[in-house]
XYZ file of C-alpha atoms in Angstrom:
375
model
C -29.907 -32.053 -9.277
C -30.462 -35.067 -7.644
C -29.427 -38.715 -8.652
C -32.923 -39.679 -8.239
C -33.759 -36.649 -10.450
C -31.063 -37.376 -13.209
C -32.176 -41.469 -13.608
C -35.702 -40.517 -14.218
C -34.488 -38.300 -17.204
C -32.568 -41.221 -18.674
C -29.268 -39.822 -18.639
C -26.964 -42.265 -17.178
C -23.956 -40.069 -17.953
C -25.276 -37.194 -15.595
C -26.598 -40.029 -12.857
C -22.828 -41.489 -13.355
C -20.902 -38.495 -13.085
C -22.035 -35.726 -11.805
C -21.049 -36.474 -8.323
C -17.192 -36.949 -9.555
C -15.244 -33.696 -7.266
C -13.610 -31.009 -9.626
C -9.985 -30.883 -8.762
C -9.805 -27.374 -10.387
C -10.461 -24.024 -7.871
C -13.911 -23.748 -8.200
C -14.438 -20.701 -5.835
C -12.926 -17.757 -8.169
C -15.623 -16.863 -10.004
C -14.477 -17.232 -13.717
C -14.647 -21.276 -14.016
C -14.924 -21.053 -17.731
C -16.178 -25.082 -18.100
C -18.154 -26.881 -15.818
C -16.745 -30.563 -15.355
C -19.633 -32.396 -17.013
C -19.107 -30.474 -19.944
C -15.446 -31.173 -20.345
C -16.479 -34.803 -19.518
C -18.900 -35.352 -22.100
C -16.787 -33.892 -24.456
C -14.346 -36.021 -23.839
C -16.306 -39.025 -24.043
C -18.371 -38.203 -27.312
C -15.024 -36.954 -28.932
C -13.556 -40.382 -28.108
C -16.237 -42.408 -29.286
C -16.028 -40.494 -32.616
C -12.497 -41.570 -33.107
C -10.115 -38.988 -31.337
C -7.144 -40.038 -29.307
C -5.355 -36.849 -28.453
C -6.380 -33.416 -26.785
C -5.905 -31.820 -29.206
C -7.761 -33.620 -31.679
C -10.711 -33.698 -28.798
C -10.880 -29.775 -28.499
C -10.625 -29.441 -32.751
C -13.389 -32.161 -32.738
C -15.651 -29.688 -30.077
C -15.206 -26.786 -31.936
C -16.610 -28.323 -34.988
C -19.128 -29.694 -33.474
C -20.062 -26.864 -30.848
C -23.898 -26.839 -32.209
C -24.381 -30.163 -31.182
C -22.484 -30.393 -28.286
C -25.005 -26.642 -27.121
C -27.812 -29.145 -27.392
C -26.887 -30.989 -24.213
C -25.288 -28.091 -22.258
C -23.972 -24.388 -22.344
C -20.622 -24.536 -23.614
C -20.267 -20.695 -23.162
C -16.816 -21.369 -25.484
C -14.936 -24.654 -26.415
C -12.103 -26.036 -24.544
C -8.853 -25.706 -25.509
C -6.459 -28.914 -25.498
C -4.503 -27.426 -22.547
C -7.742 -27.170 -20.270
C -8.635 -30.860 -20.973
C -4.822 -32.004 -20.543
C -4.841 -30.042 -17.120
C -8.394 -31.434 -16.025
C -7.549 -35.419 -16.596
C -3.821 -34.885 -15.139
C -5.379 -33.335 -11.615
C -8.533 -35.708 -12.033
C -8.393 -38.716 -8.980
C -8.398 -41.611 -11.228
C -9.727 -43.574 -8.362
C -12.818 -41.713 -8.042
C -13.322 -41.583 -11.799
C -12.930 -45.015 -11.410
C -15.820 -45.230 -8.992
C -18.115 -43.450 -11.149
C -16.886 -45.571 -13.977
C -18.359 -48.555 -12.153
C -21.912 -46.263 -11.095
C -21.994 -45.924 -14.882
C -21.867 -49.818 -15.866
C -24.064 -50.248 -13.020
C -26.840 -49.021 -14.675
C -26.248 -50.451 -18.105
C -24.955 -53.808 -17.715
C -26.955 -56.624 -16.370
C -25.114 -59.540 -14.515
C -26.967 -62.463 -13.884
C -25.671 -65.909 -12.007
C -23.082 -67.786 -13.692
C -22.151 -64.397 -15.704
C -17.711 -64.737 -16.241
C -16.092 -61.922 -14.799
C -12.596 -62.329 -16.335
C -9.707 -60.411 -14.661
C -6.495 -59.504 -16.148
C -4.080 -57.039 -15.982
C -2.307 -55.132 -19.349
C 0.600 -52.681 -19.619
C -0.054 -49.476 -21.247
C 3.389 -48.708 -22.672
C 3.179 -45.317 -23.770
C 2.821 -44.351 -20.314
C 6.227 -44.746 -19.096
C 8.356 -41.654 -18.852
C 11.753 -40.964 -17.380
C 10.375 -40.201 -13.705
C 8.302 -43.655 -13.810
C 10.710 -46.241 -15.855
C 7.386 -48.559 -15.226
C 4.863 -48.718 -17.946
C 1.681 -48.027 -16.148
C -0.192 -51.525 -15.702
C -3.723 -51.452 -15.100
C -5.852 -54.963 -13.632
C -9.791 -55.140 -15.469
C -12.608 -56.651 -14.562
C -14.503 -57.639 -17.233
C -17.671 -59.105 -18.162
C -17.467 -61.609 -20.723
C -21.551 -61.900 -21.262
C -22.041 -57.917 -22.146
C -18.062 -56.887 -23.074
C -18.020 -53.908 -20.115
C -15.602 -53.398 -17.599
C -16.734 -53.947 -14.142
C -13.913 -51.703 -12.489
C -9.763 -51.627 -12.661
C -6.851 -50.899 -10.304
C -3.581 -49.936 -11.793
C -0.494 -50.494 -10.422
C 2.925 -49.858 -11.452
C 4.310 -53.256 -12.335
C 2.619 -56.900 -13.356
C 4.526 -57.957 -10.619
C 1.667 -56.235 -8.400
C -1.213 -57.524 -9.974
C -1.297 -59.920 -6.731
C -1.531 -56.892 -4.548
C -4.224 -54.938 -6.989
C -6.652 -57.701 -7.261
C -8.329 -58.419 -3.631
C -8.443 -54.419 -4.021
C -10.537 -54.458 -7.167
C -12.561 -57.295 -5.805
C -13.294 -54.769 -3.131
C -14.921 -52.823 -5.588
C -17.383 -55.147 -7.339
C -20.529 -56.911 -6.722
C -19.739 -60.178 -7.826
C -23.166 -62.467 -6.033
C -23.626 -65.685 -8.403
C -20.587 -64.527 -10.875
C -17.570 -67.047 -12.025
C -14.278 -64.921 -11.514
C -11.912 -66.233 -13.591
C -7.638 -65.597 -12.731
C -4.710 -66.587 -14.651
C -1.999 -67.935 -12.654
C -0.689 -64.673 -11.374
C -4.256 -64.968 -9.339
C -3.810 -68.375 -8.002
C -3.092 -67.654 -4.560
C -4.957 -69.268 -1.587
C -5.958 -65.462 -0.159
C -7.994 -64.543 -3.635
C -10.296 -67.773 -3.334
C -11.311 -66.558 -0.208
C -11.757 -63.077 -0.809
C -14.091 -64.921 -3.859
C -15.822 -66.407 -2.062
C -16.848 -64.063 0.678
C -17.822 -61.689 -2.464
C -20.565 -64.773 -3.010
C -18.605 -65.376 -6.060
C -16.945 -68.854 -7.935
C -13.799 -68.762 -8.692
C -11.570 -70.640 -11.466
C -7.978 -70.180 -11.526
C -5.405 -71.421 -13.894
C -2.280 -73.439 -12.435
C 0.822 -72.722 -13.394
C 4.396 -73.602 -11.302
C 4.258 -70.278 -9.259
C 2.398 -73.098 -7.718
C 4.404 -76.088 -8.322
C 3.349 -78.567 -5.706
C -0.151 -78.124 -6.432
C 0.505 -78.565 -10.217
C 2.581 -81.439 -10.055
C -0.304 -82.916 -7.781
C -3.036 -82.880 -10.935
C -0.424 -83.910 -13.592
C -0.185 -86.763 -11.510
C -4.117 -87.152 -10.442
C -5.282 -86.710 -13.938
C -2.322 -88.916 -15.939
C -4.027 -91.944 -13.449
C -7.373 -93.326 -13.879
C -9.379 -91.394 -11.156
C -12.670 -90.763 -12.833
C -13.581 -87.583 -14.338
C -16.503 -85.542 -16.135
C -15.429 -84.941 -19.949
C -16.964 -82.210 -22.480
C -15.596 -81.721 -25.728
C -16.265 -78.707 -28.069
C -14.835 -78.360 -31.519
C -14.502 -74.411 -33.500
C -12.613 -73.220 -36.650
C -11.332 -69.332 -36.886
C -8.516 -67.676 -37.754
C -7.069 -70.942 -40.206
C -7.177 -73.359 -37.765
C -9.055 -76.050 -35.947
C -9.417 -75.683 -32.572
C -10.719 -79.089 -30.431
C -10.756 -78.889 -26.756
C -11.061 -81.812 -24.220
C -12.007 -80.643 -20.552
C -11.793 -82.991 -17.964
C -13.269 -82.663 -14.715
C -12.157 -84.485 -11.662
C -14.962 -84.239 -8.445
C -12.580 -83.374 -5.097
C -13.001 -85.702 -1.857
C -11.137 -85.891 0.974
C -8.203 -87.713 -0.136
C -7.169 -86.652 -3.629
C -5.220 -83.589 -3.268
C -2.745 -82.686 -0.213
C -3.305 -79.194 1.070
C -7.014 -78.872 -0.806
C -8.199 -77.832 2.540
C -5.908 -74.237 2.176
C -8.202 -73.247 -0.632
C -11.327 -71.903 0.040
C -14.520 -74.077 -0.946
C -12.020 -76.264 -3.337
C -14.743 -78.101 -5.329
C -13.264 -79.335 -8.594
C -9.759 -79.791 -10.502
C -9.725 -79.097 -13.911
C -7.546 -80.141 -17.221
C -8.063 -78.833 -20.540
C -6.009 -80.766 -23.660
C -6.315 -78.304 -26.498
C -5.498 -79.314 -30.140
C -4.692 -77.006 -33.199
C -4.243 -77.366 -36.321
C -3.307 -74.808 -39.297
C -5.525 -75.174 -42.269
C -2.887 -74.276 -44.714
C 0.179 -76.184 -43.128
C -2.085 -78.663 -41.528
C 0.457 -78.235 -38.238
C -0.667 -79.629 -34.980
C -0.095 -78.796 -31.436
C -1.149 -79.904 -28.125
C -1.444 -78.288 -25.081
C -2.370 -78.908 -21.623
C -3.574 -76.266 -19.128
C -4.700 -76.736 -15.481
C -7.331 -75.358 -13.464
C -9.221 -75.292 -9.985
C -12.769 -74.453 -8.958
C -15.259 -73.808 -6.533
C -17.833 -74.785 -9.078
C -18.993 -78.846 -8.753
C -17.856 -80.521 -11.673
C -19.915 -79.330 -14.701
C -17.631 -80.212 -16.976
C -19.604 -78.110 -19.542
C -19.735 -74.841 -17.911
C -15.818 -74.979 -16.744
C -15.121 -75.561 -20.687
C -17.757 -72.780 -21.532
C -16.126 -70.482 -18.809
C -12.739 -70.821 -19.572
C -13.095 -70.043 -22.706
C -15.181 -67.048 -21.839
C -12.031 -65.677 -19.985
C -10.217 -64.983 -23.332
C -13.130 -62.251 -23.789
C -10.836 -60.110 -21.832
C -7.791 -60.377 -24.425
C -10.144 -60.233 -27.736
C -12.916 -58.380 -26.756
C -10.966 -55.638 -24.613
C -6.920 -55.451 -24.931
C -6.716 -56.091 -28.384
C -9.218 -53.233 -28.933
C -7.576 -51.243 -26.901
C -4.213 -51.596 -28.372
C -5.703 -52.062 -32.460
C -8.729 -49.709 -32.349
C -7.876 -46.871 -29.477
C -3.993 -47.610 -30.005
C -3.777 -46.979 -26.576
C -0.259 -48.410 -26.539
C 1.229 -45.562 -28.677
C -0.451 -42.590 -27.334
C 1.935 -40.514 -24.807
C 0.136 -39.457 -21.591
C 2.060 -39.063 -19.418
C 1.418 -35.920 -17.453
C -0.416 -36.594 -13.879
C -3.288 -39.138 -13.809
C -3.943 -38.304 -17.797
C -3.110 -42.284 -18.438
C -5.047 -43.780 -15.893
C -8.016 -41.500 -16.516
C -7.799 -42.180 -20.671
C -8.034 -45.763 -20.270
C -11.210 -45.304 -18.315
C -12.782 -43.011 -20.935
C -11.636 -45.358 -23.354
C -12.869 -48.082 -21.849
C -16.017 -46.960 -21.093
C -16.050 -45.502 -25.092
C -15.881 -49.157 -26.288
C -18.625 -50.167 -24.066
C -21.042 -48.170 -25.131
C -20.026 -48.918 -28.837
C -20.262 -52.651 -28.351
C -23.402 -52.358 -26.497
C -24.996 -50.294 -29.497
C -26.540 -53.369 -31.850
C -29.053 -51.725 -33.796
C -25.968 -51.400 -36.321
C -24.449 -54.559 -37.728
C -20.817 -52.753 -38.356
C -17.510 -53.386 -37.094
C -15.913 -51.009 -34.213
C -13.668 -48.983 -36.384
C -17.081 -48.252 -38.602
C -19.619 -47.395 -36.180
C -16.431 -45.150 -34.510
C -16.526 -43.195 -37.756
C -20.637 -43.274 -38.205
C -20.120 -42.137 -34.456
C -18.010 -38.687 -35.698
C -20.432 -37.307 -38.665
C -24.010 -38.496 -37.602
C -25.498 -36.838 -34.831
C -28.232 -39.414 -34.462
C -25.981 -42.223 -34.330
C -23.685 -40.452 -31.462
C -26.488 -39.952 -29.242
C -27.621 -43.341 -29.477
C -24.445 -45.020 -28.908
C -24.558 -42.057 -25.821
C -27.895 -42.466 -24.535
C -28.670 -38.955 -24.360
């Protein structure tokens, strides 16, 4: 079957994956499962609320009639030959096919944020590898689907990991927006030769420069302001960003970063409902956008998609952080399938529900699964 073939039918899973090499001996004759079918399995279990292989394989076996509908499944597989699969599975290349698959279902347009981030799945850490496993996203604030990921073994590494997942992404038109960890002159460039803005936050891994904009922004250098107000959680949140148009003169050392457009402030103000409790904070930022103070407020906000919108689910709905897998590649590979689980769920809208709900909707209505699917 061709890719051509398998797009016409509508089934982006087969387009996405079909082309992913089996690391299990193929030539002997008695290959039980072919890998789609342990794949989708996997997936569709997943999405219905299973975290474990062994809850996967219980999960196929009741559900073998529907599972027929979509391909042979001669006889279910066991926990031990999904285990054994994901452990041998090159996490890179189900990476790559990760990224085919949101290919075809997301839709980036210019000024889109692609947030990146790194987070530590704990459970992953065994005696052999005293390192958590830590694993950098790319994430698209606009739809809530990962773009791609590189894991690594410390945070420490994230510098290392991210011009590698930039690699991996088509970015034309997109903000990309870093922490401090990304602030380093080398990622702007890499950026912008991906056609790409950047924003990154400014912490004192780069002192000079951040001592530089306390001191441009505490004088009276004039700046673009846009202020947005929002209530959640039992507080008040009002935030102040200031935008300060570079020239030739303001900054030492602006010409070391790539395209260096804009520097950026944001004063952000809280305050508890119930304790009526205030705090201030002040958080700096440079750009290769051109001082729209609106859309650097609007974007760095966007950024915290990746913590709400992805890690927390991750850790609260998939409780990725307390499942041990440990064995091979099985923790890089889950974290894809998980990811790519919640991005199909919070791509499905015909349902006003909450995750958790449309997870269980997911496990007893057929239907339902193969919309959230599209199969």
């Amino acid at each position: 079957m061709t890719k051509q073939d398998t797009v016409s039918n509508g089934n982006l899973f087969k387009s996405s994956f079909s082309f992913l090499e089996d690391p299990r001996r193929t030539t002997k004759g008695n290959l039980i499962y072919s890998l789609e079918e342990l794949l989708f399995l996997t997936i569709s279990a997943v999405i219905g609320g299973c975290d474990t292989w062994v809850l996967i394989a219980e999960y196929g076996r009741l559900k073998q009639d529907w599972f027929r509908k979509f391909y042979p499944y001669k006889r279910m597989p066991s926990h031990d030959a999904l285990s054994d699969l994901f452990s041998a599975l090159d996490h890179q290349k189900f990476g790559e096919c990760f990224i085919n698959w949101v290919n075809e279902v997301a839709t980036k347009s210019c000024s889109d944020v692609v947030a990146i981030d790194g987070k530590t799945v704990r459970g992953a850490a065994s005696k052999g590898n005293k390192f958590p496993l830590h694993i950098v996203t790319a994430f698209c604030a606009k739809n809530r689907l990962c773009l791609g990921q590189q894991a690594v073994d410390e945070k420490s590494n994230e510098i290392t990991a991210i011009p590698k997942l930039l690699d991996l992404l088509t970015l034309d038109g997109c903000i990309v927006t870093l922490d401090a960890m990304g602030c380093q002159k080398d990622i702007a460039e890499k950026i912008r030769s991906k056609e790409a803005h950047y924003i990154l936050q400014v912490k004192d891994n780069q002192k000079n420069l951040k001592e530089q904009m306390e001191d441009i922004f505490n004088s009276k250098t004039k700046r673009k302001i846009d202020e947005k107000s929002n209530c959640g959680h039992g507080r008040i949140e009002h935030r102040r960003c200031e935008a300060i148009i570079m020239n030739s003169t303001i900054l030492d050392g602006a010409e070391n970063w790539k395209d260096l457009q804009t520097l950026v402030r944001i004063k952000s103000e809280r305050t508890i409902k119930k304790t009526s409790e205030k705090s201030v904070e002040y958080r700096y930022y440079i750009s290769s956008l051109t001082g729209d103070a609106q859309l650097l407020n609007k974007s760095i906000r966007s950024h915290w998609g990746i913590e709400n919108n992805l890690h927390w689910n991750l850790d609260v709905i998939f409780k990725e952080d307390g499942q041990l897998k440990r064995k091979g590649n099985s923790a890089q590979n889950f974290n894809i399938i998980s990811k790519t689980a919640l991005g199909l769920i919070d791509n499905e809208k015909t349902a006003k529900m909450s995750k958790p709900m449309k997870r269980l909707r997911a496990s007893i209505d057929d239907n339902y699964r193969e919309l959230i699917l599209k199969v």
